[in-house]
Amino acid sequence: MGYSNIVILTGAGISAESGLGTFRDKDGLWTKYDLEDVATPEGYARNPDFVHEFYNARRANLRDAEPNAAHHALAALEDQIDGRVVVVTQNIDNLHELAGTRTLIHMHGELFKTRCENCQAVYAWTEDLSRGTPCRSCRLPGGLRPHVVWFGEMPLQMGEIHAALDDCDLFLSIGTSGNVYPAAGFVEEVRRKGQAHTVELNLDPSEGANLFAEHIHGPASEVVPAYVRRLLDD
Ligand code: OAD
């Protein structure tokens, strides 16, 4: 195989076995919450306390979570392969970095960061947030929100992502249902260039499964380490 430029898109499925819920599966977050209420700027403007409560609960879950074998396998791939590996994650958890992945793009932001809407400062934040929490930078209360991308907002680092997709010879999509754009469109972007092999690794076939050249179905903690071993052995 001999791939030297690998882009890996990950979604909630890679963190499911670390105890973090997915969005659209049975019992997923979007079966319990209306995403319009907790993941849009309009929902936040309507009821900031409710939105803070939602993300406070998710921060509490994340404080107890650990990377699983799939996160560790991707970090080992980056360490051991003779080439470049870029992980683009839609996840706002920090499990890739805890596993040791270094080249990582958090296109939907980071749960353990906050952003001040008054002064635009962005910094680490692992505790609860509320409307009364003062910003560490400008000292004003009321401006701190989760540093996450909501529906209707622009995903982060898109220029870097397109550049990585342009150059890649292998594109992997792991644990994502392929429902949310622009991430869901990356496989087509790669296929248009025609130079990369495309593989979906997911529990079940995703919405866009037919767009991939190869499919591997099963739990991420099993199929990802096995696939990484294949890549490193070749
Ligand atoms: P989804 O919940 O839409 O999809 C999760 C995918 O992971 C599904 O296809 C599952 O079959 C699969 N899956 C579940 N458990 C798995 C396991 N153990 N191993 C492998 N795969 C498994 O989550 P995302 O595709 O990540 O955005 O959702 C994309 C975006 O929608 C999120 O980033 C979030 C959400 O709304 C925002 O909030 C902006």
CSV table of C-alpha atoms and ligand atoms in Angstrom, one decimal:
chain,number,residue,atom,x,y,z
A,1,MET,CA,0.0,0.0,0.0
A,2,GLY,CA,2.7,2.5,1.0
A,3,TYR,CA,0.5,5.5,1.8
A,4,SER,CA,2.3,8.7,2.8
A,5,ASN,CA,-0.4,11.3,3.2
A,6,ILE,CA,-3.3,10.1,5.3
A,7,VAL,CA,-6.3,12.1,6.4
A,8,ILE,CA,-8.6,10.6,9.0
A,9,LEU,CA,-12.1,12.0,9.7
A,10,THR,CA,-13.5,10.9,13.0
A,11,GLY,CA,-17.0,11.3,14.6
A,12,ALA,CA,-18.8,10.4,17.8
A,13,GLY,CA,-18.6,6.6,17.0
A,14,ILE,CA,-14.9,6.5,17.8
A,15,SER,CA,-15.6,7.8,21.4
A,16,ALA,CA,-18.7,5.7,22.0
A,17,GLU,CA,-16.8,2.9,23.7
A,18,SER,CA,-15.1,5.5,26.0
A,19,GLY,CA,-18.6,6.1,27.4
A,20,LEU,CA,-19.4,9.3,25.4
A,21,GLY,CA,-22.8,9.2,23.7
A,22,THR,CA,-23.3,9.6,20.0
A,23,PHE,CA,-25.9,11.9,18.5
A,24,ARG,CA,-28.1,9.9,16.2
A,25,ASP,CA,-28.0,6.3,17.4
A,26,LYS,CA,-30.8,4.8,19.5
A,27,ASP,CA,-30.4,6.7,22.9
A,28,GLY,CA,-28.2,9.3,21.1
A,29,LEU,CA,-28.1,12.9,22.4
A,30,TRP,CA,-30.4,14.2,19.6
A,31,THR,CA,-33.1,11.7,20.7
A,32,LYS,CA,-33.2,13.4,24.1
A,33,TYR,CA,-32.5,17.0,23.2
A,34,ASP,CA,-33.6,19.2,20.3
A,35,LEU,CA,-30.5,20.3,18.6
A,36,GLU,CA,-32.2,23.7,17.8
A,37,ASP,CA,-32.3,24.3,21.6
A,38,VAL,CA,-28.7,23.3,22.5
A,39,ALA,CA,-26.6,23.5,19.4
A,40,THR,CA,-27.6,26.8,17.6
A,41,PRO,CA,-26.8,30.4,18.3
A,42,GLU,CA,-30.6,31.1,18.4
A,43,GLY,CA,-31.1,28.4,21.1
A,44,TYR,CA,-28.4,30.0,23.1
A,45,ALA,CA,-29.9,33.5,22.8
A,46,ARG,CA,-33.3,32.1,23.8
A,47,ASN,CA,-32.1,30.2,26.9
A,48,PRO,CA,-28.4,30.5,27.8
A,49,ASP,CA,-28.9,28.8,31.2
A,50,PHE,CA,-30.3,25.6,29.5
A,51,VAL,CA,-27.4,25.5,27.0
A,52,HIS,CA,-24.8,26.0,29.8
A,53,GLU,CA,-26.5,23.2,31.8
A,54,PHE,CA,-26.2,20.9,28.7
A,55,TYR,CA,-22.5,21.6,28.2
A,56,ASN,CA,-21.8,21.4,31.9
A,57,ALA,CA,-23.2,17.9,31.9
A,58,ARG,CA,-21.1,17.0,28.9
A,59,ARG,CA,-17.9,18.4,30.5
A,60,ALA,CA,-18.6,16.3,33.6
A,61,ASN,CA,-18.9,13.2,31.4
A,62,LEU,CA,-15.7,14.0,29.6
A,63,ARG,CA,-13.7,14.6,32.8
A,64,ASP,CA,-14.3,10.8,33.5
A,65,ALA,CA,-13.6,9.5,30.0
A,66,GLU,CA,-10.5,7.9,28.7
A,67,PRO,CA,-9.3,7.2,25.1
A,68,ASN,CA,-10.0,3.7,23.9
A,69,ALA,CA,-8.0,1.3,21.6
A,70,ALA,CA,-9.1,3.2,18.5
A,71,HIS,CA,-7.8,6.5,19.7
A,72,HIS,CA,-4.5,4.8,20.7
A,73,ALA,CA,-4.2,3.0,17.4
A,74,LEU,CA,-4.4,6.3,15.5
A,75,ALA,CA,-1.8,7.9,17.7
A,76,ALA,CA,0.5,4.9,17.1
A,77,LEU,CA,-0.1,5.2,13.3
A,78,GLU,CA,1.1,8.8,13.4
A,79,ASP,CA,4.2,7.8,15.4
A,80,GLN,CA,5.2,4.8,13.4
A,81,ILE,CA,4.3,5.4,9.7
A,82,ASP,CA,6.8,6.9,7.4
A,83,GLY,CA,4.5,9.8,6.2
A,84,ARG,CA,2.0,12.4,7.4
A,85,VAL,CA,-1.2,11.6,9.3
A,86,VAL,CA,-3.8,14.4,9.9
A,87,VAL,CA,-6.7,13.6,12.1
A,88,VAL,CA,-9.7,15.9,11.5
A,89,THR,CA,-12.3,15.3,14.2
A,90,GLN,CA,-15.9,16.5,14.5
A,91,ASN,CA,-15.7,15.5,18.2
A,92,ILE,CA,-15.4,18.2,20.8
A,93,ASP,CA,-13.9,15.7,23.3
A,94,ASN,CA,-10.2,15.6,24.0
A,95,LEU,CA,-9.6,11.8,23.6
A,96,HIS,CA,-7.4,12.0,20.5
A,97,GLU,CA,-5.0,14.3,22.2
A,98,LEU,CA,-5.0,12.3,25.4
A,99,ALA,CA,-4.1,9.2,23.3
A,100,GLY,CA,-1.1,11.2,21.9
A,101,THR,CA,-2.3,12.3,18.5
A,102,ARG,CA,-0.3,15.5,17.6
A,103,THR,CA,-1.6,16.6,14.1
A,104,LEU,CA,-5.2,17.2,15.0
A,105,ILE,CA,-7.9,19.6,13.8
A,106,HIS,CA,-11.0,20.1,16.0
A,107,MET,CA,-13.3,21.3,13.2
A,108,HIS,CA,-16.3,21.6,15.6
A,109,GLY,CA,-14.4,23.2,18.5
A,110,GLU,CA,-13.4,21.9,21.9
A,111,LEU,CA,-15.6,21.2,24.9
A,112,PHE,CA,-12.7,21.9,27.3
A,113,LYS,CA,-12.3,25.5,26.0
A,114,THR,CA,-14.4,28.6,26.4
A,115,ARG,CA,-14.6,31.7,24.2
A,116,CYS,CA,-15.6,35.2,25.4
A,117,GLU,CA,-18.1,36.9,23.1
A,118,ASN,CA,-17.0,40.3,24.6
A,119,CYS,CA,-13.2,40.1,24.0
A,120,GLN,CA,-12.9,37.0,21.8
A,121,ALA,CA,-10.4,35.4,24.1
A,122,VAL,CA,-10.3,31.6,23.9
A,123,TYR,CA,-8.8,29.5,26.7
A,124,ALA,CA,-8.9,26.2,28.5
A,125,TRP,CA,-12.0,25.5,30.7
A,126,THR,CA,-12.8,22.2,32.2
A,127,GLU,CA,-15.3,23.3,34.9
A,128,ASP,CA,-19.0,24.4,34.9
A,129,LEU,CA,-19.9,27.7,33.1
A,130,SER,CA,-22.8,30.0,33.8
A,131,ARG,CA,-24.0,33.3,32.7
A,132,GLY,CA,-22.4,34.9,35.8
A,133,THR,CA,-18.9,33.5,35.1
A,134,PRO,CA,-16.5,36.4,34.6
A,135,CYS,CA,-14.0,36.2,31.7
A,136,ARG,CA,-10.4,35.8,32.9
A,137,SER,CA,-9.3,38.1,30.2
A,138,CYS,CA,-11.7,41.1,30.1
A,139,ARG,CA,-13.2,40.4,33.5
A,140,LEU,CA,-16.8,40.9,32.2
A,141,PRO,CA,-19.5,38.4,33.1
A,142,GLY,CA,-22.0,37.2,30.5
A,143,GLY,CA,-19.7,36.7,27.6
A,144,LEU,CA,-18.3,33.1,28.1
A,145,ARG,CA,-19.7,30.4,25.9
A,146,PRO,CA,-18.5,26.9,25.0
A,147,HIS,CA,-15.8,27.1,22.3
A,148,VAL,CA,-17.9,24.7,20.1
A,149,VAL,CA,-19.3,25.2,16.6
A,150,TRP,CA,-23.1,25.3,16.5
A,151,PHE,CA,-25.3,24.7,13.5
A,152,GLY,CA,-25.3,27.8,11.4
A,153,GLU,CA,-21.7,28.7,12.4
A,154,MET,CA,-18.5,28.1,10.4
A,155,PRO,CA,-16.5,25.1,11.2
A,156,LEU,CA,-12.9,25.8,12.2
A,157,GLN,CA,-9.6,25.5,10.2
A,158,MET,CA,-11.4,24.7,6.9
A,159,GLY,CA,-8.5,26.0,4.8
A,160,GLU,CA,-6.1,23.6,6.5
A,161,ILE,CA,-8.6,20.8,6.1
A,162,HIS,CA,-9.1,21.4,2.3
A,163,ALA,CA,-5.3,21.5,1.8
A,164,ALA,CA,-4.8,18.2,3.6
A,165,LEU,CA,-7.6,16.6,1.6
A,166,ASP,CA,-6.1,17.9,-1.6
A,167,ASP,CA,-2.8,16.1,-0.9
A,168,CYS,CA,-4.0,12.9,0.6
A,169,ASP,CA,-3.5,9.4,-0.9
A,170,LEU,CA,-5.7,7.7,1.8
A,171,PHE,CA,-8.9,9.0,3.4
A,172,LEU,CA,-10.4,7.2,6.3
A,173,SER,CA,-13.8,8.0,7.9
A,174,ILE,CA,-14.3,6.5,11.3
A,175,GLY,CA,-17.5,6.5,13.5
A,176,THR,CA,-19.5,9.2,11.7
A,177,SER,CA,-23.0,8.9,10.3
A,178,GLY,CA,-22.3,11.2,7.4
A,179,ASN,CA,-25.2,13.5,8.2
A,180,VAL,CA,-23.5,16.8,8.8
A,181,TYR,CA,-21.8,19.0,6.2
A,182,PRO,CA,-19.1,20.0,5.4
A,183,ALA,CA,-17.5,16.9,6.9
A,184,ALA,CA,-20.0,14.6,5.1
A,185,GLY,CA,-18.7,16.0,1.8
A,186,PHE,CA,-15.0,15.4,2.4
A,187,VAL,CA,-15.1,11.9,0.7
A,188,GLU,CA,-16.6,13.4,-2.5
A,189,GLU,CA,-14.0,16.1,-2.4
A,190,VAL,CA,-11.2,13.5,-2.2
A,191,ARG,CA,-12.9,11.3,-4.9
A,192,ARG,CA,-13.1,14.2,-7.3
A,193,LYS,CA,-9.3,14.4,-7.3
A,194,GLY,CA,-9.2,10.7,-7.9
A,195,GLN,CA,-5.9,10.0,-6.3
A,196,ALA,CA,-6.8,8.6,-2.9
A,197,HIS,CA,-8.1,5.3,-1.6
A,198,THR,CA,-11.2,5.9,0.6
A,199,VAL,CA,-12.3,3.7,3.5
A,200,GLU,CA,-15.2,3.8,5.9
A,201,LEU,CA,-14.8,2.2,9.3
A,202,ASN,CA,-18.1,2.3,11.2
A,203,LEU,CA,-20.4,0.2,13.2
A,204,ASP,CA,-22.9,0.1,10.4
A,205,PRO,CA,-23.0,1.5,6.9
A,206,SER,CA,-23.4,5.3,7.1
A,207,GLU,CA,-25.6,7.6,5.0
A,208,GLY,CA,-22.8,8.0,2.5
A,209,ALA,CA,-21.3,4.5,2.6
A,210,ASN,CA,-21.6,4.0,-1.1
A,211,LEU,CA,-19.2,6.8,-1.7
A,212,PHE,CA,-16.3,4.9,-0.2
A,213,ALA,CA,-14.2,2.3,-2.1
A,214,GLU,CA,-13.7,0.0,1.0
A,215,HIS,CA,-16.0,-0.6,4.0
A,216,ILE,CA,-15.1,-2.2,7.3
A,217,HIS,CA,-17.9,-2.6,9.8
A,218,GLY,CA,-17.6,-3.2,13.5
A,219,PRO,CA,-16.8,-1.5,16.8
A,220,ALA,CA,-14.1,1.1,16.5
A,221,SER,CA,-12.0,-0.4,19.3
A,222,GLU,CA,-11.7,-3.5,17.2
A,223,VAL,CA,-11.7,-2.5,13.6
A,224,VAL,CA,-9.4,0.6,13.9
A,225,PRO,CA,-6.5,-1.2,15.6
A,226,ALA,CA,-6.8,-4.1,13.1
A,227,TYR,CA,-6.7,-1.7,10.1
A,228,VAL,CA,-3.8,0.3,11.6
A,229,ARG,CA,-1.8,-3.0,12.0
A,230,ARG,CA,-2.5,-3.7,8.3
A,231,LEU,CA,-1.2,-0.3,7.3
A,232,LEU,CA,1.9,-0.6,9.4
A,233,ASP,CA,2.7,-4.1,8.3
A,234,ASP,CA,2.5,-3.2,4.6
B,1,OAD,P1,-23.6,10.5,14.8
B,1,OAD,O1,-24.2,10.2,16.2
B,1,OAD,O2,-24.4,11.2,13.8
B,1,OAD,O3,-23.0,9.2,14.2
B,1,OAD,C1,-22.2,8.3,14.9
B,1,OAD,C2,-21.8,7.1,14.0
B,1,OAD,O4,-21.0,6.2,14.8
B,1,OAD,C3,-23.0,6.2,13.6
B,1,OAD,O5,-22.9,6.0,12.2
B,1,OAD,C4,-22.9,4.9,14.4
B,1,OAD,O6,-23.3,3.8,13.7
B,1,OAD,C5,-21.4,4.9,14.6
B,1,OAD,N1,-21.0,4.2,15.8
B,1,OAD,C6,-21.6,4.1,17.0
B,1,OAD,N2,-21.0,3.4,17.9
B,1,OAD,C7,-19.8,3.0,17.3
B,1,OAD,C8,-18.7,2.2,17.6
B,1,OAD,N3,-18.5,1.7,18.8
B,1,OAD,N4,-17.7,2.0,16.7
B,1,OAD,C9,-17.8,2.6,15.5
B,1,OAD,N5,-18.8,3.3,15.1
B,1,OAD,C10,-19.8,3.5,15.9
B,1,OAD,O7,-22.3,11.3,15.1
B,1,OAD,P2,-21.4,12.2,14.1
B,1,OAD,O8,-21.4,11.7,12.8
B,1,OAD,O9,-20.1,12.4,14.8
B,1,OAD,O10,-22.1,18.4,15.5
B,1,OAD,O11,-22.2,13.6,14.1
B,1,OAD,C11,-21.7,14.7,13.4
B,1,OAD,C12,-22.0,16.0,14.1
B,1,OAD,O12,-23.4,16.0,14.4
B,1,OAD,C13,-21.4,16.2,15.4
B,1,OAD,O13,-20.1,16.6,15.4
B,1,OAD,C14,-22.3,17.2,16.1
B,1,OAD,C15,-23.6,16.5,15.7
B,1,OAD,O14,-24.7,17.3,15.7
B,1,OAD,C16,-22.5,19.6,16.1
B,1,OAD,O15,-23.0,19.6,17.2
B,1,OAD,C17,-22.2,20.8,15.3
